[in-house]
Amino acid sequence: MSDSPTNKLNTRVKRIAGQVAGIERMLEEKRYCVDILNQISAVRSALDALGVELLTRHLENCVLGQGDKQHDQAKPMSQQQLLDEVKTALSRFLK
């Protein structure tokens, strides 16, 4: 299996899904609340790291790489439109 950027993201998502499933099991097993909260914190951190990675790739490939090789779904945008899109994405991500 190739270690492509997409595969790395998929691996992260599967790891996060496993952590969430672990939280569900912990709840079913009536585990200590602080242990569950610690696991929730770990999932949040993992999701934040995934978001940073996706945002970084978006900036590299869709914003800075505009006109070069870009995502198939990317629509042509002016610099101002790209900047507005990044601002919107950042404001949603940082909430």
Tab-separated table of C-alpha atoms in Angstrom:
chain	number	residue	atom	x	y	z
A	1	MET	CA	0.000	0.000	0.000
A	2	SER	CA	1.311	3.429	-0.948
A	3	ASP	CA	1.976	6.004	1.740
A	4	SER	CA	0.320	8.787	-0.263
A	5	PRO	CA	-0.974	11.937	1.415
A	6	THR	CA	-4.550	10.682	1.010
A	7	ASN	CA	-3.666	7.355	2.615
A	8	LYS	CA	-2.093	9.196	5.555
A	9	LEU	CA	-5.285	11.220	6.033
A	10	ASN	CA	-7.429	8.094	5.805
A	11	THR	CA	-5.230	6.415	8.411
A	12	ARG	CA	-5.695	9.399	10.728
A	13	VAL	CA	-9.467	9.351	10.241
A	14	LYS	CA	-9.619	5.616	10.991
A	15	ARG	CA	-7.529	6.144	14.125
A	16	ILE	CA	-9.914	8.902	15.253
A	17	ALA	CA	-12.908	6.658	14.540
A	18	GLY	CA	-11.296	3.989	16.716
A	19	GLN	CA	-10.825	6.509	19.512
A	20	VAL	CA	-14.493	7.541	19.270
A	21	ALA	CA	-15.549	3.885	19.364
A	22	GLY	CA	-13.373	3.551	22.462
A	23	ILE	CA	-15.299	6.378	24.112
A	24	GLU	CA	-18.552	4.586	23.337
A	25	ARG	CA	-17.208	1.381	24.932
A	26	MET	CA	-16.012	3.323	27.955
A	27	LEU	CA	-19.499	4.774	28.420
A	28	GLU	CA	-21.109	1.347	28.067
A	29	GLU	CA	-18.650	-0.049	30.630
A	30	LYS	CA	-19.422	2.882	32.968
A	31	ARG	CA	-15.757	3.789	33.181
A	32	TYR	CA	-14.475	6.595	35.383
A	33	CYS	CA	-15.635	9.968	34.032
A	34	VAL	CA	-12.175	11.556	34.075
A	35	ASP	CA	-10.819	8.691	31.947
A	36	ILE	CA	-13.591	9.300	29.407
A	37	LEU	CA	-12.914	13.040	29.435
A	38	ASN	CA	-9.220	12.349	28.808
A	39	GLN	CA	-10.155	10.217	25.792
A	40	ILE	CA	-12.463	12.975	24.505
A	41	SER	CA	-9.566	15.415	24.825
A	42	ALA	CA	-7.364	13.061	22.789
A	43	VAL	CA	-10.009	12.864	20.047
A	44	ARG	CA	-10.313	16.642	19.931
A	45	SER	CA	-6.548	16.967	19.590
A	46	ALA	CA	-6.505	14.381	16.819
A	47	LEU	CA	-9.311	16.191	14.974
A	48	ASP	CA	-7.466	19.503	15.331
A	49	ALA	CA	-4.306	17.935	13.887
A	50	LEU	CA	-6.323	16.504	10.989
A	51	GLY	CA	-7.867	19.922	10.350
A	52	VAL	CA	-4.467	21.620	10.362
A	53	GLU	CA	-3.156	19.045	7.887
A	54	LEU	CA	-6.147	19.531	5.570
A	55	LEU	CA	-5.903	23.308	5.786
A	56	THR	CA	-2.172	23.175	5.064
A	57	ARG	CA	-2.757	21.022	2.000
A	58	HIS	CA	-5.520	23.336	0.848
A	59	LEU	CA	-3.210	26.319	1.116
A	60	GLU	CA	-0.372	24.517	-0.672
A	61	ASN	CA	-2.420	22.970	-3.469
A	62	CYS	CA	-5.498	25.111	-3.989
A	63	VAL	CA	-4.385	28.577	-2.919
A	64	LEU	CA	-0.629	28.885	-3.477
A	65	GLY	CA	-0.688	26.298	-6.259
A	66	GLN	CA	-3.560	27.980	-8.093
A	67	GLY	CA	-2.929	27.403	-11.771
A	68	ASP	CA	-0.515	24.528	-11.113
A	69	LYS	CA	-1.688	21.034	-10.307
A	70	GLN	CA	-4.756	21.552	-8.158
A	71	HIS	CA	-7.650	19.545	-6.798
A	72	ASP	CA	-10.158	18.346	-9.392
A	73	GLN	CA	-12.996	19.948	-7.427
A	74	ALA	CA	-11.287	23.350	-7.075
A	75	LYS	CA	-13.051	26.129	-8.911
A	76	PRO	CA	-11.123	28.953	-10.529
A	77	MET	CA	-11.036	31.961	-8.187
A	78	SER	CA	-9.450	35.355	-8.005
A	79	GLN	CA	-6.882	36.052	-5.293
A	80	GLN	CA	-9.532	37.891	-3.279
A	81	GLN	CA	-11.971	34.977	-3.572
A	82	LEU	CA	-9.244	32.566	-2.446
A	83	LEU	CA	-8.397	34.807	0.495
A	84	ASP	CA	-12.073	35.061	1.466
A	85	GLU	CA	-12.416	31.280	1.252
A	86	VAL	CA	-9.390	30.759	3.511
A	87	LYS	CA	-10.709	33.327	6.012
A	88	THR	CA	-14.061	31.530	6.130
A	89	ALA	CA	-12.442	28.135	6.531
A	90	LEU	CA	-10.166	29.425	9.306
A	91	SER	CA	-12.992	31.101	11.201
A	92	ARG	CA	-15.033	27.870	11.115
A	93	PHE	CA	-12.050	25.748	12.082
A	94	LEU	CA	-10.983	27.940	14.984
A	95	LYS	CA	-14.424	28.076	16.666
